Amino acid sequence: MNAAYVIVALPLAGAIALLFAGCLPIRGPVGKVRDPWSGWLATAMTLGAFVATVWVWATQVGRSASGRSSDLNIFTWIPVGDLHVNFGLQVDPLSILWCLFVTGVGGLITLYSIGYMKGDPSFNRFFFYLNAFVFSMVVLVLADNYLFSFLGWEGVGFCSYGLVGFWFERNSAAVAAKKAFVTNRVGDFGFMIALFLMFKHFGSFNFSAVLGPLSAGHATLAASTATALTLLLLLGAVAKSAQLPLYMWLPDAMEGPTPVSALIHAATMVTAGVYLIARSAPIIHFSSSGQWTIAWIGAATALFAATIACNQNDIKRVLAYSTVSQIGYMVLGEGSGDYSAGIYHTVMHAFFKALLFLSAGAVIHALHDEQDMKRMGGLRKHLRITFPAFIIGYLALSAIPPFDGFWSKDTVLAAAFHKSPALWAVGVITAGLTAYYMTRQVILVFYGQARWADQSAAHGAAGHSAPPHEAPPTMTVPLVILSVASVLGWLLNAPFGGLDFINRWLAPVFPAAIAPSFAVHTGTKWIIGLVATAVAVAGVLSGIAAWRRQVDRPALEPAVLAHGWYIDEGIAAAVSGPLARTASDLSFEVDAKLVDGSVNGIARLAAESGRQLRRIQTGYVRNYALGIGAGAAVILFYVALRAGS
Amino acid sequence: MNVPSAWYLILAAVLFGIGATGLLVRRNVLVMFMCIELMLNAVNLTFVTFARMLNDVGGQVDVFFVLVVAAAEVVVGLSIIVAMFRRRAAATADDIHGLKG
């Protein structure tokens, strides 16, 4: 029995059990909900999957670099002619790395959710979705072919939909869930067309058949095919990973419960696009224009989302736009040809962004669902564990050495500099903005006057006079673990002392044939690091200078940025304006008149010709006789004519 | 004396034409019936003529078939006519146009 099956089986078993647990007449200690038993079950399943992943990883480490990839076929799903699509698991360094942080971070967040979701009437349903999500995500990364991976891809999309709209009684949550789902359909369209193209070109979906010969250097791919496949897969990736131009669902996805934002919309699901690009590296290698497109989409998204994050007042929306921006860095690293840099940043981001979201969740929890940063402030005295955790996440995200974000972002920036100094410049500007908006957030939430106090006074009876309270241990334990990971995680791929574990671990997945290695000069690296640090410190200082004393600074918060460049409003206006008018015209003019008219016209033609034709049936014998006689005469005439000629 | 065959054929054609015209222009069902008989016998005449011309007895055999069928047809037709006269006095063919479209 291979432990890789366990990684998939445990979350699936948990999801199925929780799906039916809702029918059982079990009552937990807290009212009618199965609180907290289903949460503990889900946590046990996810952490069990993590243990199994570690086990698989340890087995792999014991093997030689080339023997770390194995293919486990569960059963053949579609046997049609020459096409065999399997439910198969591909265990290789890339998929196991992803599984490690999906199940690891996922387990911590499930544990945290037990405290966060306490007392929710749909407690059980929440943990069903979490386990179903982890299952879909490990299927996505462990699948040994694109089609099976696509199933996981759709599965995480479904779970995301269910969790964004978890509180579907709220209209905004239902709308946000719909928006996330519809936006992702656009990307799925690209993914599916890529699958069709792949089938036409390779006749297979298996990674071993499609990618194997390419990465081994045995085969090449025409640039046109490679570019088409790259761009279509990229369309899928930008929708799932919330990159330009399909980023707009992610900020709205913050309508979901905060642990969901941490797990799905920061740490794991949104990195599926990063995974897809990394997995398809052998195809992308043959498309130079595809690589440039990926790099520029990443850089543009990073900068674009960072500008919006500077002007949001919702504590979670700041982090959401920050996530979009940071995934931009990952995509930039991949587009620059340094896949392990992008993946390094993905893993580090999973640590510190999950930490930030969970800390934000603890803040929201402490203030009884208050999310507006303008109504917070002064919380550092009250939240003794959350505050330092948030500060660690803040320093890591702002790329202040020696925290996680600095090292991974620096690796990405070095790769970008090697690709093009322009890409690097965009990345550095974004780094400054990142430090600035995170400083603004920290000051608004934890420093200054306690603005929540007068809010509750203004609310009167509805207010909560009790001071903010620290979260229960189920919530603070994950914070502590993730804090440690955010401080020390960078050692997984430190650029000195032979500590570049991730680089070496991923080397068999990205051989030189498809990812030519390049070395950035050590002196250049120093300069890049120093410049990035200087810019980050400048961002922090300007943030402190701007927000230390004042809460409202309209000059620094232009409406255009607070509204996200009016992209959503623009789309809404376009859809409800010209598009709706066109649709209405099509419906009333083209459909009602042209389409319906032609169908009705044909029917009317048949009826009218029948009405006219029946007149020749007079009922008089002599008319029929005349007809018969005339007919016979015509035939005779014809025969005589032929006989004569 | 030997009457040329063409005369028989011309006579038959004239008889057929008289019958056909009568069928088309008369309204009395009984007269129309007689016209039909006239046309049948015109055809019989051509059969016999051609049988003589071609020395083929097949034409004369056909005439017997036509006579038998005509006799049967007379039975059916007359019974229809009798039924018509029972329903209404002095019925003409134009009175029965139940199949008018």
JSON list of N, CA, C and O in Angstrom, two decimals, chain B residues 32-81:
[
{"chain": "B", "resi": 32, "resn": "MET", "atom": "N", "xyz": [-74.43, 9.69, -68.43]},
{"chain": "B", "resi": 32, "resn": "MET", "atom": "CA", "xyz": [-72.98, 9.61, -68.26]},
{"chain": "B", "resi": 32, "resn": "MET", "atom": "C", "xyz": [-72.53, 8.16, -68.26]},
{"chain": "B", "resi": 32, "resn": "MET", "atom": "O", "xyz": [-71.49, 7.81, -68.84]},
{"chain": "B", "resi": 33, "resn": "PHE", "atom": "N", "xyz": [-73.38, 7.34, -67.65]},
{"chain": "B", "resi": 33, "resn": "PHE", "atom": "CA", "xyz": [-73.04, 5.93, -67.61]},
{"chain": "B", "resi": 33, "resn": "PHE", "atom": "C", "xyz": [-73.01, 5.32, -69.00]},
{"chain": "B", "resi": 33, "resn": "PHE", "atom": "O", "xyz": [-72.10, 4.57, -69.36]},
{"chain": "B", "resi": 34, "resn": "MET", "atom": "N", "xyz": [-74.01, 5.70, -69.78]},
{"chain": "B", "resi": 34, "resn": "MET", "atom": "CA", "xyz": [-74.06, 5.21, -71.16]},
{"chain": "B", "resi": 34, "resn": "MET", "atom": "C", "xyz": [-72.85, 5.70, -71.94]},
{"chain": "B", "resi": 34, "resn": "MET", "atom": "O", "xyz": [-72.27, 4.98, -72.77]},
{"chain": "B", "resi": 35, "resn": "CYS", "atom": "N", "xyz": [-72.41, 6.91, -71.69]},
{"chain": "B", "resi": 35, "resn": "CYS", "atom": "CA", "xyz": [-71.22, 7.45, -72.37]},
{"chain": "B", "resi": 35, "resn": "CYS", "atom": "C", "xyz": [-69.99, 6.61, -72.04]},
{"chain": "B", "resi": 35, "resn": "CYS", "atom": "O", "xyz": [-69.14, 6.34, -72.90]},
{"chain": "B", "resi": 36, "resn": "ILE", "atom": "N", "xyz": [-69.91, 6.22, -70.79]},
{"chain": "B", "resi": 36, "resn": "ILE", "atom": "CA", "xyz": [-68.77, 5.38, -70.41]},
{"chain": "B", "resi": 36, "resn": "ILE", "atom": "C", "xyz": [-68.79, 4.08, -71.20]},
{"chain": "B", "resi": 36, "resn": "ILE", "atom": "O", "xyz": [-67.78, 3.61, -71.71]},
{"chain": "B", "resi": 37, "resn": "GLU", "atom": "N", "xyz": [-70.02, 3.49, -71.31]},
{"chain": "B", "resi": 37, "resn": "GLU", "atom": "CA", "xyz": [-70.14, 2.26, -72.09]},
{"chain": "B", "resi": 37, "resn": "GLU", "atom": "C", "xyz": [-69.71, 2.49, -73.52]},
{"chain": "B", "resi": 37, "resn": "GLU", "atom": "O", "xyz": [-69.02, 1.65, -74.12]},
{"chain": "B", "resi": 38, "resn": "LEU", "atom": "N", "xyz": [-70.07, 3.66, -74.05]},
{"chain": "B", "resi": 38, "resn": "LEU", "atom": "CA", "xyz": [-69.70, 3.99, -75.42]},
{"chain": "B", "resi": 38, "resn": "LEU", "atom": "C", "xyz": [-68.19, 4.02, -75.57]},
{"chain": "B", "resi": 38, "resn": "LEU", "atom": "O", "xyz": [-67.59, 3.46, -76.52]},
{"chain": "B", "resi": 39, "resn": "MET", "atom": "N", "xyz": [-67.49, 4.65, -74.60]},
{"chain": "B", "resi": 39, "resn": "MET", "atom": "CA", "xyz": [-66.03, 4.74, -74.66]},
{"chain": "B", "resi": 39, "resn": "MET", "atom": "C", "xyz": [-65.41, 3.35, -74.56]},
{"chain": "B", "resi": 39, "resn": "MET", "atom": "O", "xyz": [-64.47, 3.01, -75.30]},
{"chain": "B", "resi": 40, "resn": "LEU", "atom": "N", "xyz": [-66.00, 2.51, -73.68]},
{"chain": "B", "resi": 40, "resn": "LEU", "atom": "CA", "xyz": [-65.45, 1.16, -73.53]},
{"chain": "B", "resi": 40, "resn": "LEU", "atom": "C", "xyz": [-65.55, 0.40, -74.84]},
{"chain": "B", "resi": 40, "resn": "LEU", "atom": "O", "xyz": [-64.59, -0.25, -75.27]},
{"chain": "B", "resi": 41, "resn": "ASN", "atom": "N", "xyz": [-66.70, 0.54, -75.48]},
{"chain": "B", "resi": 41, "resn": "ASN", "atom": "CA", "xyz": [-66.88, -0.23, -76.71]},
{"chain": "B", "resi": 41, "resn": "ASN", "atom": "C", "xyz": [-66.07, 0.33, -77.86]},
{"chain": "B", "resi": 41, "resn": "ASN", "atom": "O", "xyz": [-65.64, -0.42, -78.75]},
{"chain": "B", "resi": 42, "resn": "ALA", "atom": "N", "xyz": [-65.78, 1.65, -77.83]},
{"chain": "B", "resi": 42, "resn": "ALA", "atom": "CA", "xyz": [-64.88, 2.21, -78.83]},
{"chain": "B", "resi": 42, "resn": "ALA", "atom": "C", "xyz": [-63.50, 1.57, -78.69]},
{"chain": "B", "resi": 42, "resn": "ALA", "atom": "O", "xyz": [-62.86, 1.20, -79.68]},
{"chain": "B", "resi": 43, "resn": "VAL", "atom": "N", "xyz": [-63.09, 1.43, -77.47]},
{"chain": "B", "resi": 43, "resn": "VAL", "atom": "CA", "xyz": [-61.79, 0.81, -77.23]},
{"chain": "B", "resi": 43, "resn": "VAL", "atom": "C", "xyz": [-61.83, -0.65, -77.70]},
{"chain": "B", "resi": 43, "resn": "VAL", "atom": "O", "xyz": [-60.88, -1.14, -78.32]},
{"chain": "B", "resi": 44, "resn": "ASN", "atom": "N", "xyz": [-62.96, -1.34, -77.39]},
{"chain": "B", "resi": 44, "resn": "ASN", "atom": "CA", "xyz": [-63.09, -2.73, -77.84]},
{"chain": "B", "resi": 44, "resn": "ASN", "atom": "C", "xyz": [-62.92, -2.82, -79.36]},
{"chain": "B", "resi": 44, "resn": "ASN", "atom": "O", "xyz": [-62.26, -3.74, -79.87]},
{"chain": "B", "resi": 45, "resn": "LEU", "atom": "N", "xyz": [-63.51, -1.87, -80.06]},
{"chain": "B", "resi": 45, "resn": "LEU", "atom": "CA", "xyz": [-63.45, -1.87, -81.51]},
{"chain": "B", "resi": 45, "resn": "LEU", "atom": "C", "xyz": [-62.00, -1.75, -81.99]},
{"chain": "B", "resi": 45, "resn": "LEU", "atom": "O", "xyz": [-61.56, -2.48, -82.89]},
{"chain": "B", "resi": 46, "resn": "THR", "atom": "N", "xyz": [-61.22, -0.85, -81.35]},
{"chain": "B", "resi": 46, "resn": "THR", "atom": "CA", "xyz": [-59.82, -0.74, -81.75]},
{"chain": "B", "resi": 46, "resn": "THR", "atom": "C", "xyz": [-59.07, -2.02, -81.47]},
{"chain": "B", "resi": 46, "resn": "THR", "atom": "O", "xyz": [-58.25, -2.47, -82.27]},
{"chain": "B", "resi": 47, "resn": "PHE", "atom": "N", "xyz": [-59.39, -2.65, -80.33]},
{"chain": "B", "resi": 47, "resn": "PHE", "atom": "CA", "xyz": [-58.73, -3.93, -80.01]},
{"chain": "B", "resi": 47, "resn": "PHE", "atom": "C", "xyz": [-58.95, -4.93, -81.14]},
{"chain": "B", "resi": 47, "resn": "PHE", "atom": "O", "xyz": [-58.00, -5.56, -81.63]},
{"chain": "B", "resi": 48, "resn": "VAL", "atom": "N", "xyz": [-60.20, -5.09, -81.50]},
{"chain": "B", "resi": 48, "resn": "VAL", "atom": "CA", "xyz": [-60.54, -6.09, -82.53]},
{"chain": "B", "resi": 48, "resn": "VAL", "atom": "C", "xyz": [-59.87, -5.74, -83.86]},
{"chain": "B", "resi": 48, "resn": "VAL", "atom": "O", "xyz": [-59.31, -6.59, -84.55]},
{"chain": "B", "resi": 49, "resn": "THR", "atom": "N", "xyz": [-59.88, -4.43, -84.19]},
{"chain": "B", "resi": 49, "resn": "THR", "atom": "CA", "xyz": [-59.27, -3.99, -85.44]},
{"chain": "B", "resi": 49, "resn": "THR", "atom": "C", "xyz": [-57.81, -4.36, -85.49]},
{"chain": "B", "resi": 49, "resn": "THR", "atom": "O", "xyz": [-57.30, -4.95, -86.45]},
{"chain": "B", "resi": 50, "resn": "PHE", "atom": "N", "xyz": [-57.12, -3.99, -84.40]},
{"chain": "B", "resi": 50, "resn": "PHE", "atom": "CA", "xyz": [-55.68, -4.29, -84.38]},
{"chain": "B", "resi": 50, "resn": "PHE", "atom": "C", "xyz": [-55.43, -5.79, -84.40]},
{"chain": "B", "resi": 50, "resn": "PHE", "atom": "O", "xyz": [-54.45, -6.26, -84.99]},
{"chain": "B", "resi": 51, "resn": "ALA", "atom": "N", "xyz": [-56.34, -6.57, -83.72]},
{"chain": "B", "resi": 51, "resn": "ALA", "atom": "CA", "xyz": [-56.17, -8.02, -83.76]},
{"chain": "B", "resi": 51, "resn": "ALA", "atom": "C", "xyz": [-56.25, -8.53, -85.18]},
{"chain": "B", "resi": 51, "resn": "ALA", "atom": "O", "xyz": [-55.47, -9.40, -85.59]},
{"chain": "B", "resi": 52, "resn": "ARG", "atom": "N", "xyz": [-57.18, -8.00, -85.94]},
{"chain": "B", "resi": 52, "resn": "ARG", "atom": "CA", "xyz": [-57.29, -8.41, -87.33]},
{"chain": "B", "resi": 52, "resn": "ARG", "atom": "C", "xyz": [-56.07, -7.97, -88.13]},
{"chain": "B", "resi": 52, "resn": "ARG", "atom": "O", "xyz": [-55.50, -8.73, -88.90]},
{"chain": "B", "resi": 53, "resn": "MET", "atom": "N", "xyz": [-55.63, -6.69, -87.91]},
{"chain": "B", "resi": 53, "resn": "MET", "atom": "CA", "xyz": [-54.51, -6.16, -88.67]},
{"chain": "B", "resi": 53, "resn": "MET", "atom": "C", "xyz": [-53.24, -6.95, -88.42]},
{"chain": "B", "resi": 53, "resn": "MET", "atom": "O", "xyz": [-52.46, -7.24, -89.32]},
{"chain": "B", "resi": 54, "resn": "LEU", "atom": "N", "xyz": [-53.03, -7.27, -87.14]},
{"chain": "B", "resi": 54, "resn": "LEU", "atom": "CA", "xyz": [-51.75, -7.88, -86.78]},
{"chain": "B", "resi": 54, "resn": "LEU", "atom": "C", "xyz": [-51.82, -9.40, -86.72]},
{"chain": "B", "resi": 54, "resn": "LEU", "atom": "O", "xyz": [-50.84, -10.04, -86.31]},
{"chain": "B", "resi": 55, "resn": "ASN", "atom": "N", "xyz": [-53.02, -9.95, -87.02]},
{"chain": "B", "resi": 55, "resn": "ASN", "atom": "CA", "xyz": [-53.20, -11.39, -86.92]},
{"chain": "B", "resi": 55, "resn": "ASN", "atom": "C", "xyz": [-52.84, -11.93, -85.55]},
{"chain": "B", "resi": 55, "resn": "ASN", "atom": "O", "xyz": [-52.15, -12.92, -85.39]},
{"chain": "B", "resi": 56, "resn": "ASP", "atom": "N", "xyz": [-53.26, -11.19, -84.57]},
{"chain": "B", "resi": 56, "resn": "ASP", "atom": "CA", "xyz": [-52.93, -11.59, -83.18]},
{"chain": "B", "resi": 56, "resn": "ASP", "atom": "C", "xyz": [-54.24, -11.72, -82.44]},
{"chain": "B", "resi": 56, "resn": "ASP", "atom": "O", "xyz": [-54.99, -10.76, -82.28]},
{"chain": "B", "resi": 57, "resn": "VAL", "atom": "N", "xyz": [-54.52, -12.92, -81.95]},
{"chain": "B", "resi": 57, "resn": "VAL", "atom": "CA", "xyz": [-55.81, -13.16, -81.30]},
{"chain": "B", "resi": 57, "resn": "VAL", "atom": "C", "xyz": [-55.86, -12.52, -79.91]},
{"chain": "B", "resi": 57, "resn": "VAL", "atom": "O", "xyz": [-56.91, -12.40, -79.31]},
{"chain": "B", "resi": 58, "resn": "GLY", "atom": "N", "xyz": [-54.70, -12.10, -79.42]},
{"chain": "B", "resi": 58, "resn": "GLY", "atom": "CA", "xyz": [-54.63, -11.50, -78.07]},
{"chain": "B", "resi": 58, "resn": "GLY", "atom": "C", "xyz": [-55.57, -10.33, -77.95]},
{"chain": "B", "resi": 58, "resn": "GLY", "atom": "O", "xyz": [-56.20, -10.13, -76.90]},
{"chain": "B", "resi": 59, "resn": "GLY", "atom": "N", "xyz": [-55.69, -9.50, -78.96]},
{"chain": "B", "resi": 59, "resn": "GLY", "atom": "CA", "xyz": [-56.57, -8.34, -78.89]},
{"chain": "B", "resi": 59, "resn": "GLY", "atom": "C", "xyz": [-58.01, -8.75, -78.67]},
{"chain": "B", "resi": 59, "resn": "GLY", "atom": "O", "xyz": [-58.72, -8.15, -77.86]},
{"chain": "B", "resi": 60, "resn": "GLN", "atom": "N", "xyz": [-58.45, -9.83, -79.35]},
{"chain": "B", "resi": 60, "resn": "GLN", "atom": "CA", "xyz": [-59.83, -10.29, -79.19]},
{"chain": "B", "resi": 60, "resn": "GLN", "atom": "C", "xyz": [-60.06, -10.85, -77.79]},
{"chain": "B", "resi": 60, "resn": "GLN", "atom": "O", "xyz": [-61.12, -10.68, -77.21]},
{"chain": "B", "resi": 61, "resn": "VAL", "atom": "N", "xyz": [-59.00, -11.47, -77.25]},
{"chain": "B", "resi": 61, "resn": "VAL", "atom": "CA", "xyz": [-59.13, -11.98, -75.87]},
{"chain": "B", "resi": 61, "resn": "VAL", "atom": "C", "xyz": [-59.34, -10.83, -74.91]},
{"chain": "B", "resi": 61, "resn": "VAL", "atom": "O", "xyz": [-60.19, -10.88, -74.02]},
{"chain": "B", "resi": 62, "resn": "ASP", "atom": "N", "xyz": [-58.58, -9.75, -75.14]},
{"chain": "B", "resi": 62, "resn": "ASP", "atom": "CA", "xyz": [-58.72, -8.58, -74.27]},
{"chain": "B", "resi": 62, "resn": "ASP", "atom": "C", "xyz": [-60.15, -8.05, -74.28]},
{"chain": "B", "resi": 62, "resn": "ASP", "atom": "O", "xyz": [-60.68, -7.64, -73.26]},
{"chain": "B", "resi": 63, "resn": "VAL", "atom": "N", "xyz": [-60.77, -8.09, -75.44]},
{"chain": "B", "resi": 63, "resn": "VAL", "atom": "CA", "xyz": [-62.15, -7.60, -75.55]},
{"chain": "B", "resi": 63, "resn": "VAL", "atom": "C", "xyz": [-63.06, -8.37, -74.61]},
{"chain": "B", "resi": 63, "resn": "VAL", "atom": "O", "xyz": [-63.91, -7.79, -73.94]},
{"chain": "B", "resi": 64, "resn": "PHE", "atom": "N", "xyz": [-62.87, -9.69, -74.52]},
{"chain": "B", "resi": 64, "resn": "PHE", "atom": "CA", "xyz": [-63.70, -10.46, -73.59]},
{"chain": "B", "resi": 64, "resn": "PHE", "atom": "C", "xyz": [-63.51, -10.00, -72.15]},
{"chain": "B", "resi": 64, "resn": "PHE", "atom": "O", "xyz": [-64.46, -9.85, -71.39]},
{"chain": "B", "resi": 65, "resn": "PHE", "atom": "N", "xyz": [-62.24, -9.76, -71.83]},
{"chain": "B", "resi": 65, "resn": "PHE", "atom": "CA", "xyz": [-61.99, -9.27, -70.46]},
{"chain": "B", "resi": 65, "resn": "PHE", "atom": "C", "xyz": [-62.71, -7.95, -70.24]},
{"chain": "B", "resi": 65, "resn": "PHE", "atom": "O", "xyz": [-63.37, -7.75, -69.22]},
{"chain": "B", "resi": 66, "resn": "VAL", "atom": "N", "xyz": [-62.62, -7.05, -71.22]},
{"chain": "B", "resi": 66, "resn": "VAL", "atom": "CA", "xyz": [-63.26, -5.74, -71.06]},
{"chain": "B", "resi": 66, "resn": "VAL", "atom": "C", "xyz": [-64.76, -5.92, -70.91]},
{"chain": "B", "resi": 66, "resn": "VAL", "atom": "O", "xyz": [-65.39, -5.29, -70.06]},
{"chain": "B", "resi": 67, "resn": "LEU", "atom": "N", "xyz": [-65.36, -6.83, -71.70]},
{"chain": "B", "resi": 67, "resn": "LEU", "atom": "CA", "xyz": [-66.80, -7.03, -71.61]},
{"chain": "B", "resi": 67, "resn": "LEU", "atom": "C", "xyz": [-67.20, -7.53, -70.23]},
{"chain": "B", "resi": 67, "resn": "LEU", "atom": "O", "xyz": [-68.16, -7.07, -69.64]},
{"chain": "B", "resi": 68, "resn": "VAL", "atom": "N", "xyz": [-66.38, -8.46, -69.71]},
{"chain": "B", "resi": 68, "resn": "VAL", "atom": "CA", "xyz": [-66.71, -9.01, -68.38]},
{"chain": "B", "resi": 68, "resn": "VAL", "atom": "C", "xyz": [-66.62, -7.91, -67.33]},
{"chain": "B", "resi": 68, "resn": "VAL", "atom": "O", "xyz": [-67.52, -7.72, -66.52]},
{"chain": "B", "resi": 69, "resn": "VAL", "atom": "N", "xyz": [-65.53, -7.16, -67.40]},
{"chain": "B", "resi": 69, "resn": "VAL", "atom": "CA", "xyz": [-65.35, -6.10, -66.41]},
{"chain": "B", "resi": 69, "resn": "VAL", "atom": "C", "xyz": [-66.46, -5.07, -66.56]},
{"chain": "B", "resi": 69, "resn": "VAL", "atom": "O", "xyz": [-67.02, -4.59, -65.57]},
{"chain": "B", "resi": 70, "resn": "ALA", "atom": "N", "xyz": [-66.83, -4.74, -67.81]},
{"chain": "B", "resi": 70, "resn": "ALA", "atom": "CA", "xyz": [-67.87, -3.76, -68.04]},
{"chain": "B", "resi": 70, "resn": "ALA", "atom": "C", "xyz": [-69.20, -4.24, -67.46]},
{"chain": "B", "resi": 70, "resn": "ALA", "atom": "O", "xyz": [-69.93, -3.45, -66.84]},
{"chain": "B", "resi": 71, "resn": "ALA", "atom": "N", "xyz": [-69.47, -5.55, -67.62]},
{"chain": "B", "resi": 71, "resn": "ALA", "atom": "CA", "xyz": [-70.71, -6.07, -67.06]},
{"chain": "B", "resi": 71, "resn": "ALA", "atom": "C", "xyz": [-70.72, -5.91, -65.55]},
{"chain": "B", "resi": 71, "resn": "ALA", "atom": "O", "xyz": [-71.70, -5.44, -64.96]},
{"chain": "B", "resi": 72, "resn": "ALA", "atom": "N", "xyz": [-69.58, -6.28, -64.92]},
{"chain": "B", "resi": 72, "resn": "ALA", "atom": "CA", "xyz": [-69.50, -6.13, -63.46]},
{"chain": "B", "resi": 72, "resn": "ALA", "atom": "C", "xyz": [-69.66, -4.68, -63.07]},
{"chain": "B", "resi": 72, "resn": "ALA", "atom": "O", "xyz": [-70.36, -4.33, -62.11]},
{"chain": "B", "resi": 73, "resn": "GLU", "atom": "N", "xyz": [-69.05, -3.82, -63.84]},
{"chain": "B", "resi": 73, "resn": "GLU", "atom": "CA", "xyz": [-69.07, -2.40, -63.54]},
{"chain": "B", "resi": 73, "resn": "GLU", "atom": "C", "xyz": [-70.48, -1.86, -63.67]},
{"chain": "B", "resi": 73, "resn": "GLU", "atom": "O", "xyz": [-70.92, -1.03, -62.87]},
{"chain": "B", "resi": 74, "resn": "VAL", "atom": "N", "xyz": [-71.20, -2.36, -64.63]},
{"chain": "B", "resi": 74, "resn": "VAL", "atom": "CA", "xyz": [-72.59, -1.93, -64.80]},
{"chain": "B", "resi": 74, "resn": "VAL", "atom": "C", "xyz": [-73.40, -2.28, -63.57]},
{"chain": "B", "resi": 74, "resn": "VAL", "atom": "O", "xyz": [-74.19, -1.47, -63.08]},
{"chain": "B", "resi": 75, "resn": "VAL", "atom": "N", "xyz": [-73.15, -3.46, -63.02]},
{"chain": "B", "resi": 75, "resn": "VAL", "atom": "CA", "xyz": [-73.89, -3.86, -61.81]},
{"chain": "B", "resi": 75, "resn": "VAL", "atom": "C", "xyz": [-73.63, -2.89, -60.69]},
{"chain": "B", "resi": 75, "resn": "VAL", "atom": "O", "xyz": [-74.54, -2.34, -60.06]},
{"chain": "B", "resi": 76, "resn": "VAL", "atom": "N", "xyz": [-72.33, -2.62, -60.46]},
{"chain": "B", "resi": 76, "resn": "VAL", "atom": "CA", "xyz": [-71.99, -1.72, -59.34]},
{"chain": "B", "resi": 76, "resn": "VAL", "atom": "C", "xyz": [-72.55, -0.33, -59.62]},
{"chain": "B", "resi": 76, "resn": "VAL", "atom": "O", "xyz": [-73.19, 0.28, -58.76]},
{"chain": "B", "resi": 77, "resn": "GLY", "atom": "N", "xyz": [-72.31, 0.17, -60.84]},
{"chain": "B", "resi": 77, "resn": "GLY", "atom": "CA", "xyz": [-72.72, 1.54, -61.17]},
{"chain": "B", "resi": 77, "resn": "GLY", "atom": "C", "xyz": [-74.22, 1.71, -61.07]},
{"chain": "B", "resi": 77, "resn": "GLY", "atom": "O", "xyz": [-74.69, 2.67, -60.46]},
{"chain": "B", "resi": 78, "resn": "LEU", "atom": "N", "xyz": [-74.99, 0.74, -61.62]},
{"chain": "B", "resi": 78, "resn": "LEU", "atom": "CA", "xyz": [-76.43, 0.89, -61.58]},
{"chain": "B", "resi": 78, "resn": "LEU", "atom": "C", "xyz": [-76.94, 0.87, -60.15]},
{"chain": "B", "resi": 78, "resn": "LEU", "atom": "O", "xyz": [-77.86, 1.60, -59.81]},
{"chain": "B", "resi": 79, "resn": "SER", "atom": "N", "xyz": [-76.31, 0.02, -59.32]},
{"chain": "B", "resi": 79, "resn": "SER", "atom": "CA", "xyz": [-76.80, -0.03, -57.92]},
{"chain": "B", "resi": 79, "resn": "SER", "atom": "C", "xyz": [-76.54, 1.31, -57.23]},
{"chain": "B", "resi": 79, "resn": "SER", "atom": "O", "xyz": [-77.36, 1.80, -56.45]},
{"chain": "B", "resi": 80, "resn": "ILE", "atom": "N", "xyz": [-75.39, 1.96, -57.55]},
{"chain": "B", "resi": 80, "resn": "ILE", "atom": "CA", "xyz": [-75.14, 3.28, -56.96]},
{"chain": "B", "resi": 80, "resn": "ILE", "atom": "C", "xyz": [-76.20, 4.26, -57.45]},
{"chain": "B", "resi": 80, "resn": "ILE", "atom": "O", "xyz": [-76.77, 5.02, -56.66]},
{"chain": "B", "resi": 81, "resn": "ILE", "atom": "N", "xyz": [-76.51, 4.18, -58.75]},
{"chain": "B", "resi": 81, "resn": "ILE", "atom": "CA", "xyz": [-77.49, 5.11, -59.31]},
{"chain": "B", "resi": 81, "resn": "ILE", "atom": "C", "xyz": [-78.86, 4.89, -58.66]},
{"chain": "B", "resi": 81, "resn": "ILE", "atom": "O", "xyz": [-79.54, 5.85, -58.27]}
]
